[in-house]
mmCIF file with all atom_site columns, C-alpha atoms and ligand atoms in Angstrom:
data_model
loop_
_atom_site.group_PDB
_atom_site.id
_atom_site.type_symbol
_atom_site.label_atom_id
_atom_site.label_alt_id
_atom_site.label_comp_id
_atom_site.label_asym_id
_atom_site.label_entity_id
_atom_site.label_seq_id
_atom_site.pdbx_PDB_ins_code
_atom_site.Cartn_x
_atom_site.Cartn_y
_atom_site.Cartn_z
_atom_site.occupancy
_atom_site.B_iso_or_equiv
_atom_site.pdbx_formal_charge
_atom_site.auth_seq_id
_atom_site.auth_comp_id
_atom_site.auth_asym_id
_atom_site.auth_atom_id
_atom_site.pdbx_PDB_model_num
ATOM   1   C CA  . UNK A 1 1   ? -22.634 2.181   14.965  1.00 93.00 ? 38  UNK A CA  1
ATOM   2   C CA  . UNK A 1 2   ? -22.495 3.785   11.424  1.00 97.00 ? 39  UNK A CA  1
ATOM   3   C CA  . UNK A 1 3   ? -21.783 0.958   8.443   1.00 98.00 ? 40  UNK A CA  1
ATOM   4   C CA  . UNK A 1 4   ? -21.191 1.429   4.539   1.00 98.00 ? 41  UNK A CA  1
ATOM   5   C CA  . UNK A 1 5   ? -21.746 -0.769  2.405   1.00 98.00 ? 42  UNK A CA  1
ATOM   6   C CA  . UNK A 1 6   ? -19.149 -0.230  -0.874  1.00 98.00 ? 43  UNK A CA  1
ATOM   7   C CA  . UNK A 1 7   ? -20.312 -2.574  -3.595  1.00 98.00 ? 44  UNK A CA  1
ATOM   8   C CA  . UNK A 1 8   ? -18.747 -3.800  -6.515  1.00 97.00 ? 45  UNK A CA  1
ATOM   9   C CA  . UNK A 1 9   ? -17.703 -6.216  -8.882  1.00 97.00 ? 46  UNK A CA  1
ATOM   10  C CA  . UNK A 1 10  ? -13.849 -5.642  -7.577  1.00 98.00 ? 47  UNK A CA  1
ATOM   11  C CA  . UNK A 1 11  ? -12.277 -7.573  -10.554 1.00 98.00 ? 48  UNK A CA  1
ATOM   12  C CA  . UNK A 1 12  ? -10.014 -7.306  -9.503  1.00 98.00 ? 49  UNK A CA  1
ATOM   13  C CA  . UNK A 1 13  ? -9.194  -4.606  -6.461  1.00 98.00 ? 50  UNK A CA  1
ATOM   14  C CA  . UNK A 1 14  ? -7.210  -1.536  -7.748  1.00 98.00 ? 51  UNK A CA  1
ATOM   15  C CA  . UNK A 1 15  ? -5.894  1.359   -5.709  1.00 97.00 ? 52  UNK A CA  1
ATOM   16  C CA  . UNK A 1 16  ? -8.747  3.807   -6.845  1.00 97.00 ? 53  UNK A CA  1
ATOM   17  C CA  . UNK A 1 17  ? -11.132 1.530   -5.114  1.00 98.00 ? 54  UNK A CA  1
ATOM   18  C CA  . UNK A 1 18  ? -8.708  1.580   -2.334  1.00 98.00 ? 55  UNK A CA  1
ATOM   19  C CA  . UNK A 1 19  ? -8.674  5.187   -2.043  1.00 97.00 ? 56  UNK A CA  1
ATOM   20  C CA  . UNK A 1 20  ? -12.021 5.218   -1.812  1.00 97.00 ? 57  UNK A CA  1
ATOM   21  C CA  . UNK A 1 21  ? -12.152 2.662   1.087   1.00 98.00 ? 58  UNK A CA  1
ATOM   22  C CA  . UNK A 1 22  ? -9.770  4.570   2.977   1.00 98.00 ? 59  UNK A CA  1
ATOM   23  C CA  . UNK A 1 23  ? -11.931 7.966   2.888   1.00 98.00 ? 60  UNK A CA  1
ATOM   24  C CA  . UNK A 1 24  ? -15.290 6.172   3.761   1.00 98.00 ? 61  UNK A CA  1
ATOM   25  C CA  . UNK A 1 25  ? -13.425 4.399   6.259   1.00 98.00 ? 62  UNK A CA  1
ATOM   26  C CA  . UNK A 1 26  ? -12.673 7.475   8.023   1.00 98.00 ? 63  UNK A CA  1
ATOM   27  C CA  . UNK A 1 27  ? -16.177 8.666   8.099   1.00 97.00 ? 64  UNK A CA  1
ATOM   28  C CA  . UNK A 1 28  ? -18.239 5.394   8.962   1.00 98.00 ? 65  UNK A CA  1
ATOM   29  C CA  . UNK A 1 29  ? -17.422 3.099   11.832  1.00 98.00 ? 66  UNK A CA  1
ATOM   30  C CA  . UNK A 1 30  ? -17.507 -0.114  10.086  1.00 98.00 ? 67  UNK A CA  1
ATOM   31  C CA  . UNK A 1 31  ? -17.236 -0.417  6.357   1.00 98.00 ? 68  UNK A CA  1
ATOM   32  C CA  . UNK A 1 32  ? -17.788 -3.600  4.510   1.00 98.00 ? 69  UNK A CA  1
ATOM   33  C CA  . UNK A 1 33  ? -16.609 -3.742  0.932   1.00 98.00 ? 70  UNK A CA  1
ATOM   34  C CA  . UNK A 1 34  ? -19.399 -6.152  -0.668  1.00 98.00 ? 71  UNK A CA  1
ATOM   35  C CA  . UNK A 1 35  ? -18.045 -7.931  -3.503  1.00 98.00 ? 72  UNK A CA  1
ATOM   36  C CA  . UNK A 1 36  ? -20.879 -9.006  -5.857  1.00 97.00 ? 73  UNK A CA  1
ATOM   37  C CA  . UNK A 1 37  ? -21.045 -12.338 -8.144  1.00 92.00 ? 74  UNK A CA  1
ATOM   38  C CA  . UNK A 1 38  ? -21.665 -10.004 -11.045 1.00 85.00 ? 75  UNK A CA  1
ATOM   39  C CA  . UNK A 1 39  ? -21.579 -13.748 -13.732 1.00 83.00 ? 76  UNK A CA  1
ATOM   40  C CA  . UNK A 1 40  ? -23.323 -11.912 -16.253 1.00 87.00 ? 77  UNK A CA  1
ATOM   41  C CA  . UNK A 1 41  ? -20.328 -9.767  -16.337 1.00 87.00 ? 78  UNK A CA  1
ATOM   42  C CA  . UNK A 1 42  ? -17.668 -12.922 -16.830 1.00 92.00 ? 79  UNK A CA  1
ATOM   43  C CA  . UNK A 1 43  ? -15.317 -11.813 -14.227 1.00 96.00 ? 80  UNK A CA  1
ATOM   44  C CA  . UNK A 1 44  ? -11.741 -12.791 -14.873 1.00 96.00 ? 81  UNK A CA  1
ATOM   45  C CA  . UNK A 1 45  ? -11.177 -13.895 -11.011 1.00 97.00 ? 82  UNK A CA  1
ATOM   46  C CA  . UNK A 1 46  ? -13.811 -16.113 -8.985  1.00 96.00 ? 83  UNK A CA  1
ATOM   47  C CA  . UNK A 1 47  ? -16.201 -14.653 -6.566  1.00 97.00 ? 84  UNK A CA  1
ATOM   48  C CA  . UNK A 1 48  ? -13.808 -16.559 -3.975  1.00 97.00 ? 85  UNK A CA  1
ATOM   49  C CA  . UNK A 1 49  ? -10.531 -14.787 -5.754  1.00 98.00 ? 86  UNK A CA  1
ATOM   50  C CA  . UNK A 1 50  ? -11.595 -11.406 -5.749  1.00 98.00 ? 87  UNK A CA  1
ATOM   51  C CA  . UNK A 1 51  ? -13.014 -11.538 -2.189  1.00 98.00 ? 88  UNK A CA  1
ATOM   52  C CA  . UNK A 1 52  ? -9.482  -12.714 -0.969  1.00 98.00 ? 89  UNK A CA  1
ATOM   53  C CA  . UNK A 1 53  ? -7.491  -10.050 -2.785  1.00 98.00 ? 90  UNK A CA  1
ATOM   54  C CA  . UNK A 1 54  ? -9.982  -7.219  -1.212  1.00 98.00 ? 91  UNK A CA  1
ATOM   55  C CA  . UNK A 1 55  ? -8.903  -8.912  1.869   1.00 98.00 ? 92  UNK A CA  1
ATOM   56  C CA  . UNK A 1 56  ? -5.819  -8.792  2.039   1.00 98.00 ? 93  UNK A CA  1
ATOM   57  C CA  . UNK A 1 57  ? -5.372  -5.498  0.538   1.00 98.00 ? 94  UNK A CA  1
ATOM   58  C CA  . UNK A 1 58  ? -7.756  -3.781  3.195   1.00 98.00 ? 95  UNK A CA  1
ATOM   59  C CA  . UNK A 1 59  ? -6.086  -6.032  5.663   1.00 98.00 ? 96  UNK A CA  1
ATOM   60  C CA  . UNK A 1 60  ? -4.421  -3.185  7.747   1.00 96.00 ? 97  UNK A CA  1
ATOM   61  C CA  . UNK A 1 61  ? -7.685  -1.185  7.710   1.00 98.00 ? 98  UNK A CA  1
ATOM   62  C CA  . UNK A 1 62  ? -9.019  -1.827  11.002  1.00 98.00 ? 99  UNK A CA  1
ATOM   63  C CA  . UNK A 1 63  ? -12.632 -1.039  10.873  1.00 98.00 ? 100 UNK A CA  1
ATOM   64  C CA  . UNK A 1 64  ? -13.219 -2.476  7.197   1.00 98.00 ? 101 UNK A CA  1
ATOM   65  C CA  . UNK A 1 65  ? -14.559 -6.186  6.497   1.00 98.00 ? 102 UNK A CA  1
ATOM   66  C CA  . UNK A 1 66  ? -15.096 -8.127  3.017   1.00 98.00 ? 103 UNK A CA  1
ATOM   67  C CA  . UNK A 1 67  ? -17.596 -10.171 2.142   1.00 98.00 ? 104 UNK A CA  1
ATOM   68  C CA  . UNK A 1 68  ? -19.430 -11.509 -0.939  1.00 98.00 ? 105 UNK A CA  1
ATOM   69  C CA  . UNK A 1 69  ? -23.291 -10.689 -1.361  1.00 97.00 ? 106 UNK A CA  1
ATOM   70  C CA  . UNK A 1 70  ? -25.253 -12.446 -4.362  1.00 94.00 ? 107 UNK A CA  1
ATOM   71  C CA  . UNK A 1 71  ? -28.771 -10.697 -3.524  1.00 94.00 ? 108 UNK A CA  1
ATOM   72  C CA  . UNK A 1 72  ? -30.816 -8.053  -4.238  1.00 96.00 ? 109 UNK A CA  1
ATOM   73  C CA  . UNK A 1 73  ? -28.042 -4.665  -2.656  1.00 97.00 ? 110 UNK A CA  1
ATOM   74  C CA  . UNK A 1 74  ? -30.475 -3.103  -0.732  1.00 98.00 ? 111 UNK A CA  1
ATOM   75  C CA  . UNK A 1 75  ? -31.394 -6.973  1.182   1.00 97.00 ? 112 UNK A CA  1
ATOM   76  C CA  . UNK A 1 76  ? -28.438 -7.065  1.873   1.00 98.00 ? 113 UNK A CA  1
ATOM   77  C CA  . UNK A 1 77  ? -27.688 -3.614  3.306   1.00 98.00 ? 114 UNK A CA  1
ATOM   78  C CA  . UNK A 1 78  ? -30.378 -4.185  5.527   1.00 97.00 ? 115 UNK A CA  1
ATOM   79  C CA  . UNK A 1 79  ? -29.081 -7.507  6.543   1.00 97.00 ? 116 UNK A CA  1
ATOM   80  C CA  . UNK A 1 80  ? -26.064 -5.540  7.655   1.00 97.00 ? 117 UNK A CA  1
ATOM   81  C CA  . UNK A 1 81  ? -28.102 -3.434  9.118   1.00 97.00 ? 118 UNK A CA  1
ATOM   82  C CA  . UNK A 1 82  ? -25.802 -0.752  7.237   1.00 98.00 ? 119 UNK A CA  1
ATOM   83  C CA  . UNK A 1 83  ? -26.995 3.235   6.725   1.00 97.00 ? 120 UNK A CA  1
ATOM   84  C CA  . UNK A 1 84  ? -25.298 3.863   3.663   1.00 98.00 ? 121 UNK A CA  1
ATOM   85  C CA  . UNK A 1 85  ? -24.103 2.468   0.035   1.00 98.00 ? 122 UNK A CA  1
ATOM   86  C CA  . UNK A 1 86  ? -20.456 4.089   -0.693  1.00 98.00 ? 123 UNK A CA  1
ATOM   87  C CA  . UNK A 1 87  ? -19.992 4.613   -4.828  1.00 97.00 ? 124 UNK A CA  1
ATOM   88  C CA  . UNK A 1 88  ? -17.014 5.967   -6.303  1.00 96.00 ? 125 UNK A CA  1
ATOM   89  C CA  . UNK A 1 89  ? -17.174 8.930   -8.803  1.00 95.00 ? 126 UNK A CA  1
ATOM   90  C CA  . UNK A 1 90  ? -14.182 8.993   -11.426 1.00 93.00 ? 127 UNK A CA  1
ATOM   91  C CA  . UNK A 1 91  ? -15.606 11.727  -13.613 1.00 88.00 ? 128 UNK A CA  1
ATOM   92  C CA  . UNK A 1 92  ? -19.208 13.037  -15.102 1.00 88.00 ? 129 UNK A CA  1
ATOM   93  C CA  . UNK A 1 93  ? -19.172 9.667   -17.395 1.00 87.00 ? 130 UNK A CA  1
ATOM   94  C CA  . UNK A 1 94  ? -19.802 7.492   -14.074 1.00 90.00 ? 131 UNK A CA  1
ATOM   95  C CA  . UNK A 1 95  ? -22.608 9.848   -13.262 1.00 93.00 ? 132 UNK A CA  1
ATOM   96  C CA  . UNK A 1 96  ? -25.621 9.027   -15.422 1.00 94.00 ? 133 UNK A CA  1
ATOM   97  C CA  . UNK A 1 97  ? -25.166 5.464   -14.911 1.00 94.00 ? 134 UNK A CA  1
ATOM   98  C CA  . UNK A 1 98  ? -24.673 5.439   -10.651 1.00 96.00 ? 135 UNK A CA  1
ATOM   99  C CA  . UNK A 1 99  ? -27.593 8.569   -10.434 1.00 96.00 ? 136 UNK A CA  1
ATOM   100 C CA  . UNK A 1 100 ? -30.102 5.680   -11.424 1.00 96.00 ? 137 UNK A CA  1
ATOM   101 C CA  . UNK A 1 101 ? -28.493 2.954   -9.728  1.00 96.00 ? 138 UNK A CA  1
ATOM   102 C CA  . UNK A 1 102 ? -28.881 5.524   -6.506  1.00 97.00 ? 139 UNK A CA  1
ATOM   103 C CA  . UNK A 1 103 ? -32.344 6.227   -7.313  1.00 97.00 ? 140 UNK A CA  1
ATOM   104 C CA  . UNK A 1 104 ? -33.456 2.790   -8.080  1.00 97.00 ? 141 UNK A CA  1
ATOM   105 C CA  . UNK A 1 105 ? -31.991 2.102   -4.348  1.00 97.00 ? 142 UNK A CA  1
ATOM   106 C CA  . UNK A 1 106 ? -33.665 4.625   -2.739  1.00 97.00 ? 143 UNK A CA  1
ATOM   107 C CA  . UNK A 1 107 ? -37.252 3.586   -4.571  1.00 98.00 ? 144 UNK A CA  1
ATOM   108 C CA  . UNK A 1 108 ? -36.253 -0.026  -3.381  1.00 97.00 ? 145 UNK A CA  1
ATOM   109 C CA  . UNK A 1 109 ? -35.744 0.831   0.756   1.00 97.00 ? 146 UNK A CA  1
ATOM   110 C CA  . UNK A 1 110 ? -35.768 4.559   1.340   1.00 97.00 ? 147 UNK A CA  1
ATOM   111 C CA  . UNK A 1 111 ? -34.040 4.251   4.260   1.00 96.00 ? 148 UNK A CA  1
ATOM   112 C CA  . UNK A 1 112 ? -30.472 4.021   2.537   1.00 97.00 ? 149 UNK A CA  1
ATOM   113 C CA  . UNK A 1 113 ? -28.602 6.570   1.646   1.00 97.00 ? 150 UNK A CA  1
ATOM   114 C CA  . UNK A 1 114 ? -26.265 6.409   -1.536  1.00 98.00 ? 151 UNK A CA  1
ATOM   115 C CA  . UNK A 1 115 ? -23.252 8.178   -0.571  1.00 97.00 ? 152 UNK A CA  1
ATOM   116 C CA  . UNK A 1 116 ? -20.926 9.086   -3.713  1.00 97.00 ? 153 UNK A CA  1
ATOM   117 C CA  . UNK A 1 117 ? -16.570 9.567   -2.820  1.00 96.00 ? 154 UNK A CA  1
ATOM   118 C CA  . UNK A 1 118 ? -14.290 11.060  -5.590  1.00 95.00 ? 155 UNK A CA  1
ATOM   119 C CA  . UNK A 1 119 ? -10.715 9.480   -5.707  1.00 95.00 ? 156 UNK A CA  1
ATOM   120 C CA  . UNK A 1 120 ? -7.351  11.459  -5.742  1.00 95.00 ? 157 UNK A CA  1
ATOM   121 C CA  . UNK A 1 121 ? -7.038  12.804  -9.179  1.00 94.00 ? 158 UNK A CA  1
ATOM   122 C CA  . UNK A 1 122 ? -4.252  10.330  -9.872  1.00 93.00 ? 159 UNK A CA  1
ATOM   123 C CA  . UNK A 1 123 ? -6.484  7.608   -9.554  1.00 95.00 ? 160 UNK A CA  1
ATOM   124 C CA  . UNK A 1 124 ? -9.834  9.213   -11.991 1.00 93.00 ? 161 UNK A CA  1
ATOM   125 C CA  . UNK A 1 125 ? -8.325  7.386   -15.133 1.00 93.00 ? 162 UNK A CA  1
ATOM   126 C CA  . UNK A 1 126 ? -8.140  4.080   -13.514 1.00 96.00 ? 163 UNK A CA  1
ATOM   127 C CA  . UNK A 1 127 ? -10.222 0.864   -13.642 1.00 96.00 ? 164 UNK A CA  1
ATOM   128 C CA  . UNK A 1 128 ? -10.614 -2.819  -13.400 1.00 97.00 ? 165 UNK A CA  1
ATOM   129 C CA  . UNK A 1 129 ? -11.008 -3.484  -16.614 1.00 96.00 ? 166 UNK A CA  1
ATOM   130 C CA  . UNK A 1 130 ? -7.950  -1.100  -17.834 1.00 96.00 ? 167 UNK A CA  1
ATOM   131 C CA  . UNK A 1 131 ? -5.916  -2.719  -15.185 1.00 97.00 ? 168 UNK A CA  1
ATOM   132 C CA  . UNK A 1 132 ? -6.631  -5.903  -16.878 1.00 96.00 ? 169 UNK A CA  1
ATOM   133 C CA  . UNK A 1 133 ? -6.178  -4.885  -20.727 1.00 95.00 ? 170 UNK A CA  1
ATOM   134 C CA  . UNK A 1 134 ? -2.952  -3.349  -19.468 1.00 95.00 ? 171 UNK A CA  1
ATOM   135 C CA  . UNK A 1 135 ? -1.895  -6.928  -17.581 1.00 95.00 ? 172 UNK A CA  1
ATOM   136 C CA  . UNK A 1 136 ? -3.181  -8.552  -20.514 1.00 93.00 ? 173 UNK A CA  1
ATOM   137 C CA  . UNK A 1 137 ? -0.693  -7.317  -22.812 1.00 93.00 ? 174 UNK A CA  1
ATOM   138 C CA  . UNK A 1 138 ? 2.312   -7.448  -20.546 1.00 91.00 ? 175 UNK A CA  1
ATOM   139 C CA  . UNK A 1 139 ? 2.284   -4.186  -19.227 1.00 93.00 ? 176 UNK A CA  1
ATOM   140 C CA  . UNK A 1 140 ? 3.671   -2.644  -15.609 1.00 94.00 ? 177 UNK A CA  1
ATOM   141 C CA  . UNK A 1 141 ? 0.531   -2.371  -13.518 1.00 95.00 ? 178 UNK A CA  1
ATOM   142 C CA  . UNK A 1 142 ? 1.937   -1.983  -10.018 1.00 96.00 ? 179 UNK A CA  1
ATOM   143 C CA  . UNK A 1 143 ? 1.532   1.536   -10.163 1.00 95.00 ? 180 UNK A CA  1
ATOM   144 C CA  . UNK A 1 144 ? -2.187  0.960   -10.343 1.00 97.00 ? 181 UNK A CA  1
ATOM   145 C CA  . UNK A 1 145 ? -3.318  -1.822  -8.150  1.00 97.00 ? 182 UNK A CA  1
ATOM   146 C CA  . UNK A 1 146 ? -2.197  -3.408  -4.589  1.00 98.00 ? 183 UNK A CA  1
ATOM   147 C CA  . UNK A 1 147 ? 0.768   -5.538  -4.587  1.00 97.00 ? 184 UNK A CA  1
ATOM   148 C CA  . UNK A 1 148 ? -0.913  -8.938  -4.090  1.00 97.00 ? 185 UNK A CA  1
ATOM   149 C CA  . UNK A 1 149 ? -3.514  -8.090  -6.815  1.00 97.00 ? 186 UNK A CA  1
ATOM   150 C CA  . UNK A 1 150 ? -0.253  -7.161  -9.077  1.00 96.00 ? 187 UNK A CA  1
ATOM   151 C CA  . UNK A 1 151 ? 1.164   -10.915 -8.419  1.00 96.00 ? 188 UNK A CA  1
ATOM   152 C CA  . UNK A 1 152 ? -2.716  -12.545 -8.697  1.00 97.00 ? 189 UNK A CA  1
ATOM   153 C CA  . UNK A 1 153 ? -2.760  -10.769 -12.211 1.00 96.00 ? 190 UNK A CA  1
ATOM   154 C CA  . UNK A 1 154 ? 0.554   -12.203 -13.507 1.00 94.00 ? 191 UNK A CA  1
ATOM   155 C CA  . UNK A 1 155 ? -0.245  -15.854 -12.051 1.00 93.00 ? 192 UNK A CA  1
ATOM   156 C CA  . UNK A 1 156 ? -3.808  -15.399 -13.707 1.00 92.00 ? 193 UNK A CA  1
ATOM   157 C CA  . UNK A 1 157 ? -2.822  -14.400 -16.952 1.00 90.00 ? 194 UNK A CA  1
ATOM   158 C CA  . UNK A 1 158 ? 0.176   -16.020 -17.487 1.00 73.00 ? 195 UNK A CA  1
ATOM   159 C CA  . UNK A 1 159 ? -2.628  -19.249 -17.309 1.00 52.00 ? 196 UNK A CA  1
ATOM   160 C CA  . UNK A 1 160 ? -4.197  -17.490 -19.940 1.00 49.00 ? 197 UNK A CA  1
ATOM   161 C CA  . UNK A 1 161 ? -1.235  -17.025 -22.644 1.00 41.00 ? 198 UNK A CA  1
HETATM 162 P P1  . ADP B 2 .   ? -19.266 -2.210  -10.612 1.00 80.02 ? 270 ADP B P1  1
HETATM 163 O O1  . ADP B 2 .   ? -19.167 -3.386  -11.538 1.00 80.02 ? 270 ADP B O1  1
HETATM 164 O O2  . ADP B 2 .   ? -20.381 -2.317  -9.621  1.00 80.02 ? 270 ADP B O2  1
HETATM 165 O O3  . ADP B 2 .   ? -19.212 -0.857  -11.265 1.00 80.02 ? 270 ADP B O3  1
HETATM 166 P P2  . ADP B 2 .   ? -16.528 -1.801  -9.838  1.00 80.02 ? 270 ADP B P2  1
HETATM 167 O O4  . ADP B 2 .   ? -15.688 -2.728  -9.055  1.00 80.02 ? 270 ADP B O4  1
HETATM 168 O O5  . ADP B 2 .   ? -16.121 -1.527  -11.245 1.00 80.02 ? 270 ADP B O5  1
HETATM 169 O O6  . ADP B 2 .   ? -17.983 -2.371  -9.710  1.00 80.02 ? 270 ADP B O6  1
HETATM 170 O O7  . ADP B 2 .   ? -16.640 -0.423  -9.073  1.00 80.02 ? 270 ADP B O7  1
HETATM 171 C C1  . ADP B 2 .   ? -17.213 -0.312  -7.807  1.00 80.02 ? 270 ADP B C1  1
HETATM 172 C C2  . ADP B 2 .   ? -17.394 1.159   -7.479  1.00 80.02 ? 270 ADP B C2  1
HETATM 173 O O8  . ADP B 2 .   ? -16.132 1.780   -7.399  1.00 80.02 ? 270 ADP B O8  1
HETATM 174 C C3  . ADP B 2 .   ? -18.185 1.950   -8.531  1.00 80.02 ? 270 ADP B C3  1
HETATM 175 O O9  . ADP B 2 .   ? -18.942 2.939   -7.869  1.00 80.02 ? 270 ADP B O9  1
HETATM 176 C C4  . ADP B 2 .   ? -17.101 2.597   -9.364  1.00 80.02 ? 270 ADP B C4  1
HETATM 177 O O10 . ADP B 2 .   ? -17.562 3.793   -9.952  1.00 80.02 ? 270 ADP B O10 1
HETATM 178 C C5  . ADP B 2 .   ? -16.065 2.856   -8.308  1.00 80.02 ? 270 ADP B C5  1
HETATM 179 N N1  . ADP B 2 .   ? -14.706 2.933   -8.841  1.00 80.02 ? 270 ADP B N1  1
HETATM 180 C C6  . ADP B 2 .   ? -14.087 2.081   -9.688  1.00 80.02 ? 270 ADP B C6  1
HETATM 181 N N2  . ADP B 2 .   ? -12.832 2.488   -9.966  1.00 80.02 ? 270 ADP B N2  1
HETATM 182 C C7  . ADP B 2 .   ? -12.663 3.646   -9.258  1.00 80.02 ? 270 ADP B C7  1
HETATM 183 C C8  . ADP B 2 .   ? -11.591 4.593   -9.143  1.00 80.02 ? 270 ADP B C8  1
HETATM 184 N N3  . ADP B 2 .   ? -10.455 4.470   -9.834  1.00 80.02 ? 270 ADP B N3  1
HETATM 185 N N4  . ADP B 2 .   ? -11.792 5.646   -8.351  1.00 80.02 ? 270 ADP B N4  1
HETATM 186 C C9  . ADP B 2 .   ? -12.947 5.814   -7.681  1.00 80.02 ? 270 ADP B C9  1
HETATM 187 N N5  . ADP B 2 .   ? -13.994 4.992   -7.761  1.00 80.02 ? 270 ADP B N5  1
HETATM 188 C C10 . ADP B 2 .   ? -13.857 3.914   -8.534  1.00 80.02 ? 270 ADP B C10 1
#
């Protein structure tokens, strides 16, 4: 039984994560998309919120699982008892920062591979936190992120108006 881990802060879900989910998913037998608590970032949805919109998006996705971790990501790969860490790679700007997060893993429990996916080219420009500046000011995001993220965005922000 192979298992990825995919971590992230998921705040919220878009469809470049999705991508991503679908290609590990067809490489690993389980896949678990690990949302983390991430506070020190000041998420715009709960821990609970974002976990249920990964759900339900990866809902048809028969051999992927979410869940919530709030440890240390290699404890909790091993907990898993997972091979790999899946990271997404928009462009050469994401590299520097997840080529230290990959060797800081590997220094931490050598056993775990970091695994890097690129997106479809469509989806290279795309991010949480664009997805939410765009949402923010009133703009058409369903082009970007699942449908039920799309209507969690308008209920969230409408709040915040
Ligand atoms: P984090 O806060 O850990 O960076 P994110 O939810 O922003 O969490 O991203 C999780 C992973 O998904 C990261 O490896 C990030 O580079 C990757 N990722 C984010 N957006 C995309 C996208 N549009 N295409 C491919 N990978 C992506």
């Amino acid at each position: 039984m192979r298992t990825a881990i995919y971590p992230g802060s998921f705040d919220p879900l878009t469809n470049g994560h999705l991508d991503v989910i679908q290609r590990a998913a067809k490489l690993f037998d389980r896949v678990i998309v690990a949302v983390a608590e991430n506070e020190s970032k000041h998420p715009l949805f709960t821990l609970a919120e974002r976990v249920a919109l990964a759900k339900k998006a990866v809902a048809k996705l028969p051999n992927v699982e979410t869940d919530s971790f709030s440890t240390l990501l290699v404890e909790y790969v091993a907990a898993q008892k997972a091979q790999a860490i899946v990271r997404g790679l928009r462009a050469v700007s994401d590299f520097e920062f997840e080529f230290q997060l990959a060797l800081m893993n590997r220094k931490l429990d050598e056993k775990i591979e970091t695994i890097f996916m690129m997106p479809k080219d469509t989806y290279t420009f795309l991010s949480s936190r664009i997805v939410k500046e765009i949402a923010r000011l009133g703009g058409d995001v369903r082009p970007f992120v699942p449908p039920n993220v799309q209507i969690a965005l308008k209920k969230k922000l409408k709040r915040v108006k």
